[in-house]
Coordinates of C-alpha atoms in Angstrom, one line a residue:
Chain A
X173 CA 64.9 102.5 127.4
X174 CA 65.6 104.5 130.5
X175 CA 64.8 107.7 129.3
X176 CA 61.7 109.0 131.2
X177 CA 63.7 111.4 133.6
X178 CA 60.9 114.4 132.6
X179 CA 58.3 113.0 134.3
X180 CA 60.2 112.9 137.5
X181 CA 58.4 114.4 140.5
X182 CA 57.0 118.3 140.1
X183 CA 60.2 120.3 141.4
X184 CA 58.6 122.8 142.7
X185 CA 61.3 124.3 145.3
X186 CA 59.9 124.5 149.1
X187 CA 57.2 122.4 148.4
X188 CA 57.4 121.1 151.8
X189 CA 58.5 123.8 153.4
X190 CA 58.3 123.8 157.4
X191 CA 56.0 126.6 159.2
X192 CA 52.9 126.4 156.3
X193 CA 49.4 126.2 158.4
X194 CA 46.9 124.0 155.7
X195 CA 44.4 126.3 154.8
X196 CA 46.4 129.6 155.6
X197 CA 46.4 132.4 153.0
X198 CA 50.1 132.0 152.7
X199 CA 49.3 128.5 151.7
X200 CA 46.8 129.7 149.9
X201 CA 49.1 132.0 147.7
X202 CA 51.8 129.1 148.0
X203 CA 49.6 126.3 146.0
X204 CA 49.1 129.2 142.6
X205 CA 52.5 129.8 142.8
X206 CA 53.1 125.9 142.6
X207 CA 50.2 125.9 140.0
X208 CA 52.0 128.5 137.9
X209 CA 55.1 126.9 138.4
X210 CA 54.3 123.4 137.6
X211 CA 53.0 124.6 134.7
X212 CA 55.8 126.8 133.6
X213 CA 57.9 123.1 134.3
X214 CA 55.7 121.5 132.0
X215 CA 55.7 123.8 128.9
X216 CA 59.2 123.6 129.5
X217 CA 59.3 119.9 130.0
X218 CA 57.2 120.0 126.5
X219 CA 58.8 121.9 124.4
X220 CA 62.5 122.2 125.2
X221 CA 63.2 118.9 123.7
X222 CA 62.2 120.6 120.4
X223 CA 64.4 123.6 120.9
X224 CA 67.3 121.2 121.3
X225 CA 66.7 119.3 118.4
X226 CA 65.7 122.4 116.1
X227 CA 69.1 123.8 115.6
X228 CA 70.3 120.7 114.1
X229 CA 67.4 120.4 111.4
X230 CA 67.4 124.2 110.8
X231 CA 70.8 124.1 109.7
X232 CA 70.4 120.9 107.7
X233 CA 67.3 122.2 106.1
X234 CA 69.4 125.5 105.1
X235 CA 72.5 124.0 103.9
X236 CA 71.9 119.8 103.2
X237 CA 68.1 119.0 102.4
X238 CA 67.2 122.5 100.3
X239 CA 70.3 122.3 98.5
X240 CA 70.0 118.8 97.5
X241 CA 66.6 119.3 96.1
X242 CA 67.4 122.5 94.6
X243 CA 69.9 120.6 92.6
X244 CA 67.1 118.3 91.3
X245 CA 65.7 121.7 89.8
X246 CA 68.8 123.1 88.9
X247 CA 69.0 119.9 86.9
X248 CA 65.8 120.4 84.8
X249 CA 67.0 124.1 83.5
X250 CA 69.6 125.2 81.9
X251 CA 72.2 127.5 84.7
X252 CA 75.8 128.6 83.2
X253 CA 78.4 129.5 85.7
X254 CA 78.9 133.0 84.6
X255 CA 74.9 133.6 85.8
X256 CA 73.6 131.2 87.8
X257 CA 70.3 133.3 89.0
X258 CA 69.2 132.7 85.0
X259 CA 67.4 129.5 84.8
X260 CA 65.8 128.2 81.5
X261 CA 63.7 125.1 81.6
X262 CA 65.4 122.5 79.8
X263 CA 63.3 119.2 81.4
X264 CA 65.3 116.1 81.0
X265 CA 67.4 117.6 78.5
X266 CA 70.2 117.8 80.4
X267 CA 70.0 114.0 81.5
X268 CA 69.9 112.9 77.7
X269 CA 72.7 115.0 77.0
X270 CA 75.2 113.5 79.8
X271 CA 74.2 110.5 79.0
X272 CA 75.0 111.0 75.3
X273 CA 78.7 111.8 76.4
X274 CA 80.7 108.7 76.6
X275 CA 82.8 110.9 78.9
X276 CA 79.7 110.4 81.5
X277 CA 79.8 106.6 81.1
X278 CA 84.1 106.6 81.2
X279 CA 84.1 108.4 84.7
X280 CA 81.2 106.2 85.7
X281 CA 83.6 103.4 85.2
X282 CA 86.2 104.7 86.3
X283 CA 84.2 105.9 89.5
X284 CA 83.4 101.9 89.5
X285 CA 86.7 100.5 89.2
X286 CA 88.2 102.8 91.5
X287 CA 85.8 102.1 94.0
X288 CA 86.8 98.6 94.3
X289 CA 90.3 98.9 93.8
X290 CA 90.6 101.2 96.5
X291 CA 87.9 99.8 98.7
X292 CA 88.2 95.9 98.9
X293 CA 91.9 95.8 99.8
X294 CA 91.1 98.2 102.1
X295 CA 88.8 96.8 104.4
X296 CA 90.7 93.3 103.7
X297 CA 94.0 95.0 105.2
X298 CA 92.4 96.7 107.6
X299 CA 90.2 93.8 109.0
X300 CA 93.8 91.9 109.0
X301 CA 95.4 94.9 111.3
X302 CA 92.6 95.0 113.3
X303 CA 92.8 91.1 114.2
X304 CA 96.2 91.9 115.1
X305 CA 96.0 95.2 116.9
X306 CA 93.3 92.7 118.8
X307 CA 96.0 90.6 121.0
X308 CA 97.4 91.9 123.9
X309 CA 100.5 93.9 122.5
X310 CA 102.7 96.4 124.1
X311 CA 102.7 99.9 123.6
X312 CA 99.3 98.9 121.6
X313 CA 98.1 103.0 121.9
X314 CA 101.3 103.3 120.0
X315 CA 100.9 101.6 117.1
X316 CA 96.8 102.6 116.8
X317 CA 98.2 106.1 116.4
X318 CA 100.9 105.5 114.1
X319 CA 98.1 103.6 112.2
X320 CA 96.1 106.6 112.0
X321 CA 98.6 109.3 111.1
X322 CA 97.8 109.2 107.5
X323 CA 94.2 110.4 108.7
X324 CA 95.8 113.6 109.8
X325 CA 97.0 114.0 106.3
X326 CA 95.0 116.2 104.2
X327 CA 93.9 115.0 100.6
X328 CA 95.7 117.8 98.7
X329 CA 99.2 116.8 100.9
X330 CA 98.9 113.2 100.2
X331 CA 98.6 113.4 96.5
X332 CA 101.3 115.6 95.7
X333 CA 103.4 113.6 98.0
X334 CA 102.1 110.9 96.0
X335 CA 102.8 112.2 92.5
X336 CA 106.1 112.6 93.6
X337 CA 106.3 108.7 94.8
X338 CA 104.6 107.7 91.5
X339 CA 107.1 109.8 89.4
X340 CA 107.9 108.2 85.3
X341 CA 111.7 109.3 85.6
X342 CA 112.9 110.0 89.0
X343 CA 109.8 108.7 91.7
X344 CA 110.7 106.4 94.4
X345 CA 108.4 103.2 93.1
X346 CA 109.4 103.0 89.7
X347 CA 113.4 103.2 91.1
X348 CA 112.0 100.0 93.2
X349 CA 110.4 98.2 91.0
X350 CA 113.7 98.8 88.7
X351 CA 115.5 97.2 91.5
X352 CA 114.0 94.2 91.0
X353 CA 114.0 94.8 87.2
X354 CA 110.4 95.8 86.1
X355 CA 110.5 98.4 83.6
X356 CA 109.7 101.8 84.5
X357 CA 105.4 102.2 84.9
X358 CA 103.6 105.7 83.4
X359 CA 101.7 105.8 86.7
X360 CA 100.0 108.8 85.3
X361 CA 100.3 108.7 81.7
X362 CA 98.4 105.1 81.3
X363 CA 94.6 104.1 82.9
X364 CA 94.9 100.8 84.9
X365 CA 98.3 102.2 86.6
X366 CA 96.6 106.0 87.6
X367 CA 93.9 103.9 88.6
X368 CA 95.8 102.1 91.1
X369 CA 97.9 105.0 92.0
X370 CA 94.9 107.1 92.9
X371 CA 93.8 104.1 94.8
X372 CA 96.5 103.5 96.4
X373 CA 96.5 107.0 98.0
X374 CA 93.1 106.6 99.3
X375 CA 94.3 102.9 100.5
X376 CA 96.7 104.5 102.2
X377 CA 95.0 107.4 104.0
X378 CA 91.6 105.4 105.5
X379 CA 93.0 101.5 106.0
X380 CA 94.1 102.9 110.0
X381 CA 91.2 104.3 110.2
X382 CA 89.0 101.6 109.1
X383 CA 91.2 99.1 111.2
X384 CA 89.8 101.6 114.3
X385 CA 86.3 100.9 113.7
X386 CA 86.6 97.2 113.1
X387 CA 88.8 96.6 116.4
X388 CA 86.6 98.6 118.0
X389 CA 83.8 96.0 117.5
X390 CA 85.9 93.1 118.4
X391 CA 86.2 93.9 121.1
X392 CA 82.6 93.9 121.6
X393 CA 82.9 90.0 121.0
X394 CA 81.8 88.2 123.9
X395 CA 85.4 86.3 125.0
X396 CA 82.7 82.8 125.6
X397 CA 82.0 82.6 122.2
X398 CA 85.7 81.7 121.9
X399 CA 86.3 80.0 124.7
X400 CA 83.7 77.5 123.6
X401 CA 85.3 77.6 119.9
X402 CA 87.9 76.6 121.0
X403 CA 86.7 74.1 123.5
X404 CA 84.5 72.3 120.4
X405 CA 88.1 72.3 119.0
X406 CA 88.0 75.0 116.4
X407 CA 91.2 76.5 114.9
X408 CA 92.4 79.8 115.2
X409 CA 91.5 80.3 111.9
X410 CA 88.2 78.7 112.0
X411 CA 87.7 81.0 115.2
X412 CA 87.8 83.9 112.9
X413 CA 86.1 82.4 110.2
X414 CA 82.9 81.1 112.6
X415 CA 83.1 83.6 115.4
X416 CA 85.1 86.9 114.7
X417 CA 83.6 87.8 111.1
X418 CA 79.8 87.1 112.1
X419 CA 79.7 89.0 115.1
X420 CA 81.6 91.9 112.7
X421 CA 78.9 91.6 109.7
X422 CA 76.9 94.9 111.1
X423 CA 80.5 96.7 111.3
X424 CA 81.7 95.5 108.0
X425 CA 78.4 96.3 106.3
X426 CA 78.8 99.9 107.8
X427 CA 81.8 100.3 107.1
X428 CA 81.3 99.3 103.4
X429 CA 78.4 101.6 103.1
X430 CA 80.8 104.0 103.9
X431 CA 84.0 103.8 101.9
X432 CA 80.9 103.3 99.0
X433 CA 79.9 107.0 99.6
X434 CA 83.2 107.8 99.9
X435 CA 84.2 106.4 96.8
X436 CA 81.6 108.0 94.9
X437 CA 82.5 110.9 95.8
X438 CA 86.5 110.8 94.8
X439 CA 87.7 114.0 93.6
X440 CA 90.7 115.3 94.8
X441 CA 93.3 112.6 94.2
X442 CA 92.4 112.5 90.8
X443 CA 92.6 116.0 90.2
X444 CA 95.8 116.8 91.3
X445 CA 97.6 113.3 90.4
X446 CA 97.1 114.6 86.8
X447 CA 100.0 115.9 85.6
X448 CA 98.4 119.3 84.2
X449 CA 95.8 119.1 87.4
X450 CA 93.4 120.3 85.2
X451 CA 89.7 118.6 85.7
X452 CA 89.9 115.8 82.8
X453 CA 91.5 113.3 84.9
X454 CA 94.4 112.6 82.9
X455 CA 94.9 113.3 79.4
X456 CA 92.5 110.4 77.9
X457 CA 90.9 110.8 81.3
X458 CA 91.6 107.9 82.2
X459 CA 90.7 108.3 86.1
X460 CA 88.2 111.2 85.6
X461 CA 85.9 110.4 88.4
X462 CA 82.0 111.3 88.5
X463 CA 83.4 114.4 90.6
X464 CA 85.8 115.8 89.5
X465 CA 83.9 114.7 85.9
X466 CA 80.8 117.3 87.7
X467 CA 83.0 119.6 88.4
X468 CA 84.1 119.9 84.9
X469 CA 81.1 120.0 83.5
X470 CA 79.9 123.2 86.4
X471 CA 83.1 124.8 86.8
X472 CA 84.9 124.3 83.3
X473 CA 82.3 123.9 81.0
X474 CA 80.0 126.3 83.4
X475 CA 77.1 124.4 82.9
X476 CA 75.6 124.1 86.1
X477 CA 72.8 122.5 85.1
X478 CA 74.1 119.7 83.4
X479 CA 76.4 119.5 86.5
X480 CA 73.5 119.1 88.7
X481 CA 71.8 116.8 86.8
X482 CA 75.0 114.7 87.3
X483 CA 74.7 114.9 91.2
X484 CA 71.3 113.8 90.9
X485 CA 72.4 111.0 89.0
X486 CA 75.1 110.4 91.7
X487 CA 72.2 110.9 94.6
X488 CA 70.2 108.3 92.7
X489 CA 72.9 105.5 92.5
X490 CA 73.6 106.3 96.4
X491 CA 70.1 105.3 97.2
X492 CA 69.5 102.0 95.4
X493 CA 73.1 101.6 97.2
X494 CA 70.9 102.2 100.2
X495 CA 68.2 100.0 99.3
X496 CA 70.6 96.8 98.3
X497 CA 72.6 97.6 101.9
X498 CA 69.0 97.9 104.0
X499 CA 68.1 94.5 101.5
X500 CA 71.0 92.7 102.9
X501 CA 71.1 93.8 106.4
X502 CA 67.3 92.5 106.6
X503 CA 68.4 89.4 105.1
X504 CA 71.2 88.9 107.3
X505 CA 69.2 89.6 110.8
X506 CA 66.8 86.9 109.5
X507 CA 69.4 84.5 108.9
X508 CA 70.9 84.9 112.3
Chain B
X298 CA 86.1 108.7 128.0
X299 CA 85.8 104.6 128.8
X300 CA 87.7 102.5 126.3
X301 CA 86.2 99.2 125.4
X302 CA 87.5 97.2 128.2
X303 CA 88.2 93.1 127.3
X304 CA 86.6 91.3 129.8
X305 CA 88.5 89.7 132.2
X306 CA 88.2 86.1 132.4
X307 CA 89.2 84.1 135.8
X308 CA 92.8 81.9 135.2
X309 CA 92.3 79.0 136.5
X310 CA 89.2 78.1 134.1
X311 CA 91.8 79.6 131.4
X312 CA 93.8 77.4 132.1
X313 CA 91.7 74.5 131.0
X314 CA 91.4 75.7 127.8
X315 CA 93.4 75.1 124.6
X316 CA 95.8 78.2 123.7
X317 CA 93.5 79.4 120.9
X318 CA 90.5 80.2 123.5
X319 CA 92.2 83.5 124.2
X320 CA 92.2 84.6 120.4
X321 CA 90.4 88.0 120.3
X322 CA 92.0 90.3 123.0
X323 CA 93.1 88.2 125.7
X324 CA 96.6 86.7 123.5
X325 CA 99.6 88.0 123.7
X326 CA 100.6 89.1 120.0
X327 CA 104.5 87.0 119.3
X328 CA 107.1 88.1 116.9
X329 CA 104.9 87.7 113.9
X330 CA 102.4 90.0 115.4
X331 CA 105.0 93.0 115.7
X332 CA 106.4 92.7 112.7
X333 CA 103.7 92.8 110.6
X334 CA 102.6 95.8 112.6
X335 CA 105.9 96.9 112.1
X336 CA 106.1 97.1 108.3
X337 CA 102.9 98.6 108.4
X338 CA 103.9 101.4 110.4
X339 CA 107.2 101.9 108.1
X340 CA 103.9 102.0 105.1
X341 CA 101.6 105.0 107.1
X342 CA 104.7 106.9 108.2
X343 CA 106.9 106.6 105.0
X344 CA 105.0 109.0 103.0
X345 CA 105.2 111.8 105.4
X346 CA 109.2 110.6 106.7
X347 CA 109.5 111.4 102.7
X348 CA 107.8 114.8 102.2
X349 CA 110.0 116.1 104.9
X350 CA 113.2 114.5 103.3
X351 CA 112.2 116.0 99.6
X352 CA 111.1 119.3 101.6
X353 CA 114.8 119.5 102.4
X354 CA 116.1 118.9 98.9
X355 CA 116.6 120.9 95.9
X356 CA 114.3 120.5 93.0
X357 CA 117.5 119.0 91.0
X358 CA 118.8 116.3 93.4
X359 CA 114.5 115.0 93.3
X360 CA 114.9 115.0 89.5
X361 CA 118.0 111.9 89.6
X362 CA 117.6 108.5 90.6
X363 CA 117.7 107.0 93.0
X364 CA 115.8 109.8 94.9
X365 CA 116.9 110.8 97.9
X366 CA 116.2 109.2 101.0
X367 CA 117.9 110.9 103.2
X368 CA 117.7 115.1 104.8
X369 CA 119.5 117.4 102.9
X370 CA 120.4 121.0 103.9
X371 CA 117.4 123.4 102.2
X372 CA 115.1 122.4 105.1
X373 CA 114.2 125.8 106.4
X374 CA 115.1 128.0 103.5
X375 CA 112.5 125.9 101.3
X376 CA 109.8 126.1 104.2
X377 CA 110.4 129.8 104.6
X378 CA 110.3 130.2 100.6
X379 CA 106.6 127.9 100.5
X380 CA 105.5 130.1 103.7
X381 CA 105.6 133.2 101.9
X382 CA 105.1 131.7 98.3
X383 CA 101.6 130.3 99.1
X384 CA 100.8 132.6 101.7
X385 CA 100.7 129.8 104.4
X386 CA 100.5 132.2 107.2
X387 CA 97.0 133.4 106.1
X388 CA 96.3 130.4 104.9
X389 CA 96.8 128.9 108.3
X390 CA 94.7 131.6 110.1
X391 CA 91.9 131.3 108.1
X392 CA 92.1 127.5 108.4
X393 CA 92.0 128.0 112.2
X394 CA 89.0 130.3 111.9
X395 CA 86.7 128.1 109.7
X396 CA 87.5 124.6 111.7
X397 CA 87.5 126.3 114.9
X398 CA 84.0 127.8 114.6
X399 CA 83.2 124.8 112.8
X400 CA 84.0 122.5 115.6
X401 CA 82.5 124.8 118.5
X402 CA 79.5 125.0 116.8
X403 CA 79.0 121.1 115.8
X404 CA 80.0 120.0 119.2
X405 CA 77.7 122.6 121.1
X406 CA 74.7 122.1 118.5
X407 CA 75.6 118.2 118.6
X408 CA 75.4 118.2 122.6
X409 CA 72.0 119.2 122.9
X410 CA 70.6 117.9 120.3
X411 CA 72.4 114.0 121.7
X412 CA 71.0 115.2 125.0
X413 CA 67.3 115.6 123.6
X414 CA 67.6 112.7 121.9
X415 CA 69.3 110.5 124.4
X416 CA 67.3 111.4 127.5
X417 CA 64.1 113.0 126.9
X418 CA 60.8 111.9 125.5
X419 CA 59.0 113.7 122.9
X420 CA 56.8 113.2 120.3
X421 CA 58.7 111.9 116.9
X422 CA 61.2 111.1 118.7
X423 CA 62.8 108.1 117.0
X424 CA 61.3 109.4 113.1
X425 CA 63.6 112.2 113.8
X426 CA 66.6 110.0 115.0
X427 CA 65.9 108.4 112.2
X428 CA 65.7 111.3 109.6
X429 CA 69.5 112.7 111.8
X430 CA 70.7 108.6 111.0
X431 CA 69.8 109.1 107.2
X432 CA 71.2 111.9 106.5
X433 CA 74.4 110.4 107.2
X434 CA 74.1 108.5 104.5
X435 CA 73.8 111.7 102.1
X436 CA 77.3 112.9 100.6
X437 CA 77.0 116.9 101.5
X438 CA 79.0 117.1 98.4
X439 CA 75.2 117.0 96.3
X440 CA 74.5 119.6 97.7
X441 CA 77.8 121.8 96.3
X442 CA 75.7 123.3 92.7
X443 CA 72.8 125.4 94.8
X444 CA 75.3 126.3 97.5
X445 CA 77.5 127.7 95.0
X446 CA 74.6 129.7 93.7
X447 CA 73.7 130.7 97.1
X448 CA 77.3 132.2 97.7
X449 CA 77.7 134.0 94.7
X450 CA 74.2 135.8 95.2
X451 CA 75.3 136.6 98.5
X452 CA 78.4 137.8 97.1
X453 CA 80.3 135.2 99.6
X454 CA 82.9 133.9 96.8
X455 CA 86.4 134.4 98.9
X456 CA 85.2 134.9 102.2
X457 CA 85.6 132.8 104.7
X458 CA 81.9 132.6 106.0
X459 CA 80.7 130.6 102.3
X460 CA 82.9 127.7 103.8
X461 CA 82.0 128.0 107.4
X462 CA 78.5 128.2 107.3
X463 CA 77.9 124.5 105.5
X464 CA 79.9 122.9 107.7
X465 CA 78.3 124.2 111.3
X466 CA 75.9 120.5 112.0
X467 CA 76.9 116.9 111.4
X468 CA 74.8 114.0 111.8
X469 CA 77.5 112.1 113.2
X470 CA 78.2 114.5 116.0
X471 CA 74.7 114.2 116.8
X472 CA 74.5 110.5 116.5
X473 CA 78.0 110.0 118.5
X474 CA 76.8 112.8 121.9
X475 CA 73.6 110.6 121.8
X476 CA 75.3 107.4 122.1
X477 CA 77.9 108.8 125.0
X478 CA 75.1 110.5 126.7
X479 CA 72.9 107.4 126.8
X480 CA 75.6 105.6 129.2
X481 CA 77.6 108.5 130.7
X482 CA 74.8 110.8 132.1
X483 CA 72.5 108.6 134.8
X484 CA 68.6 109.3 134.6
X485 CA 69.3 110.5 138.3
X486 CA 71.2 112.9 138.0
X487 CA 68.9 115.0 135.9
X488 CA 65.7 113.7 137.8
X489 CA 67.6 115.2 140.6
X490 CA 68.2 119.0 139.3
X491 CA 64.8 118.6 138.2
X492 CA 63.0 117.9 141.1
X493 CA 65.8 121.0 142.3
X494 CA 63.7 123.1 140.2
X495 CA 66.4 123.6 137.1
X496 CA 64.5 124.3 134.1
X497 CA 65.7 122.5 131.1
X498 CA 68.4 125.0 129.8
X499 CA 70.0 124.9 133.2
X500 CA 69.9 121.2 132.8
X501 CA 72.3 121.5 130.0
X502 CA 74.6 124.0 131.4
X503 CA 74.7 122.7 134.8
X504 CA 74.6 118.6 134.1
X505 CA 74.7 118.4 130.5
X506 CA 77.8 119.8 129.9
X507 CA 79.8 118.7 132.5
X508 CA 78.9 115.1 131.7
X509 CA 79.5 115.4 128.2
X510 CA 83.0 116.7 128.8
X511 CA 85.1 114.4 127.7
X512 CA 83.0 113.1 124.3
X513 CA 82.1 116.6 123.6
X514 CA 86.6 117.2 123.6
X515 CA 86.8 114.4 121.2
X516 CA 83.9 114.9 118.7
X517 CA 85.8 118.9 118.7
X518 CA 88.9 117.2 117.9
X519 CA 87.5 114.9 115.2
X520 CA 85.8 118.0 114.0
X521 CA 88.5 119.9 113.9
X522 CA 90.5 117.4 111.9
X523 CA 87.9 117.1 109.3
X524 CA 87.0 120.8 108.7
X525 CA 91.2 121.4 108.5
X526 CA 91.7 118.1 105.9
X527 CA 88.2 119.7 104.1
X528 CA 89.2 120.3 100.3
X529 CA 86.7 120.4 97.6
X530 CA 84.3 123.2 98.8
X531 CA 87.1 125.4 99.9
X532 CA 88.4 124.9 96.6
X533 CA 85.3 125.8 94.8
X534 CA 84.8 129.2 96.7
X535 CA 88.2 130.4 97.8
X536 CA 90.5 131.5 95.6
X537 CA 94.4 130.7 96.3
X538 CA 94.6 135.0 95.6
X539 CA 91.6 135.5 98.2
X540 CA 91.4 133.8 101.5
X541 CA 92.4 130.6 100.8
X542 CA 92.9 127.9 103.3
X543 CA 95.7 125.5 104.3
X544 CA 94.4 123.0 101.6
X545 CA 93.6 125.4 99.0
X546 CA 96.4 126.8 99.5
X547 CA 99.0 123.8 99.5
X548 CA 97.4 122.6 96.1
X549 CA 97.9 125.6 94.7
X550 CA 101.4 125.0 95.3
X551 CA 101.4 122.3 93.0
X552 CA 99.7 124.2 89.6
X553 CA 102.0 126.1 88.1
X554 CA 103.5 125.1 85.0
X555 CA 107.1 124.1 86.1
X556 CA 106.3 123.7 89.4
X557 CA 109.6 123.1 92.1
X558 CA 108.7 119.8 93.9
X559 CA 110.6 120.5 96.7
X560 CA 108.3 123.4 97.2
X561 CA 105.3 122.3 96.9
X562 CA 106.8 119.4 99.8
X563 CA 107.5 121.6 101.7
X564 CA 104.5 123.7 101.3
X565 CA 103.0 120.0 102.0
X566 CA 105.2 119.1 105.4
X567 CA 103.5 122.3 106.7
X568 CA 100.3 121.9 105.4
X569 CA 100.3 118.6 108.3
X570 CA 102.4 119.7 110.7
X571 CA 100.1 121.2 113.5
X572 CA 97.3 118.4 112.4
X573 CA 100.3 115.8 113.4
X574 CA 101.1 117.7 116.2
X575 CA 97.5 117.7 117.5
X576 CA 97.7 113.5 117.1
X577 CA 101.4 113.2 118.9
X578 CA 99.2 115.1 121.6
X579 CA 95.9 113.5 121.7
X580 CA 96.0 110.8 119.6
X581 CA 95.2 108.5 122.7
X582 CA 92.0 110.3 122.8
X583 CA 91.3 110.7 119.1
X584 CA 91.8 106.8 118.7
X585 CA 89.3 106.1 121.5
X586 CA 86.5 108.9 119.9
X587 CA 87.1 106.6 116.4
X588 CA 86.6 103.8 118.4
X589 CA 83.7 105.1 120.7
X590 CA 81.5 106.2 117.5
X591 CA 82.0 102.7 116.0
X592 CA 80.7 100.8 118.1
X593 CA 76.9 100.4 120.7
X594 CA 75.5 101.6 117.0

């Protein structure tokens, strides 16, 4: 990495100024000045990098790291929303309490299934779209921007629109299904339809975004890889399998991790998709996610300590996912 | 910001190759490609267009079969009522303040930190960069409970600073600016400024900021969009009657017992329009920015 600019020549102004005989008094003075400037310059070069990165780390420590650790501390206490500063030590009781709660396991399962049915199709469609966008196209910018339009929509607006589209009696989707002879589906009432509907909102908002990420990675693949594959007689499909996909492995891994983190946090969609707009994720908790369960425990039932325990459980799950990801990417790197 | 280039290969060499060799960026899309893209585009845009259609109808029409496919006559009436009901004027102002402050701060802090990581040598640089990348993996939502306690203790509930402070930094921003400055800022330029006696801060002001301007603009837009659309945290600390952001106000429209669907759609439309406008104007740069942030990791 060529980053040695800071050890460039000493920047003393007018160092080689003419008209100063060596040994004269002014040169002496000049030397001192030069030394002083040089010291200041060195100090500057040495410490300014830390000054440049410190605002980020200070703010991150205050609003990211400290709260994360404090959440762990709070999870070992009984804390009520009404008096968030009164903390009673209860040890691991919050954890045993939530692990005994059927709704926790229900929420964990829903988070997993919604995560899978939103992430897998999303990334596969994104890959296909990226492949097409990678052709030479007329108005390519127009297509890319149009794909990204859902990304501009907020969770709140998008969910409210989809609530109407997925309406049981007058929703457009059931109407379209009725046109091909399928009975109306209770999207907000039943388990799988509810989870599919919530996932649809997520897929709709994020597919274009992921397609652009894949497209960027595809454009970085060297052209001659395709040429030599073609000379070997590989069909387009085989080129996609044997050139495109392997080259995209790091990017795919990246999008999987980012989508997984996103999926573990799903909150607004099931909250607003619930006909009662409550925290239970449908009357039967059929699409209550962990994020929603956390909110219900903390802000509806007012048990902040228990909510903290949920947050830390989620954190632990993410760390495990991160480690698995590390393992996979290391293995991939070793094999390639 | 330079879009990723498609390599130019000489036509002569090209012509001897089978057609399939030209996949991946140089093959012309056929009608099928356009058809698939058109279908996908309709799916992308339909819910947005339909929001406008539903907002232009009355509630009764929305409870009929088949649902409306074309615009009615109530659009402006509904927009006006939704604007007043949801207190959207104030919400827009609030959201602009929050998203603007957060975007500007993130851009400035990310640029100077990204510059240090890209171009300066200091002890612990690699370790600190790993920390930055690691923090991208921590969802900020896991910190909401202590943040909520802090906000409650400081009596900031319903105050905009409760939303602004936690959103002033972005690890993605630091990473993004570092990647950009690694290529966009030649070492010689910094050296020249240093030889001229510029202090580090002068280098940042006179060399780094001008060089980073395109990336700063893109990052600013991305962060503005993100802050504008943020939902969970504003929803927790702001109420609809206090100082709502647009998202809190729009979500509030859907929460009544007998919600008026056409009004909800009008509110949703109003909440989305400003960003759609931003996308219509700066779409190319935003797309370039997302693609830039994705590669060269």
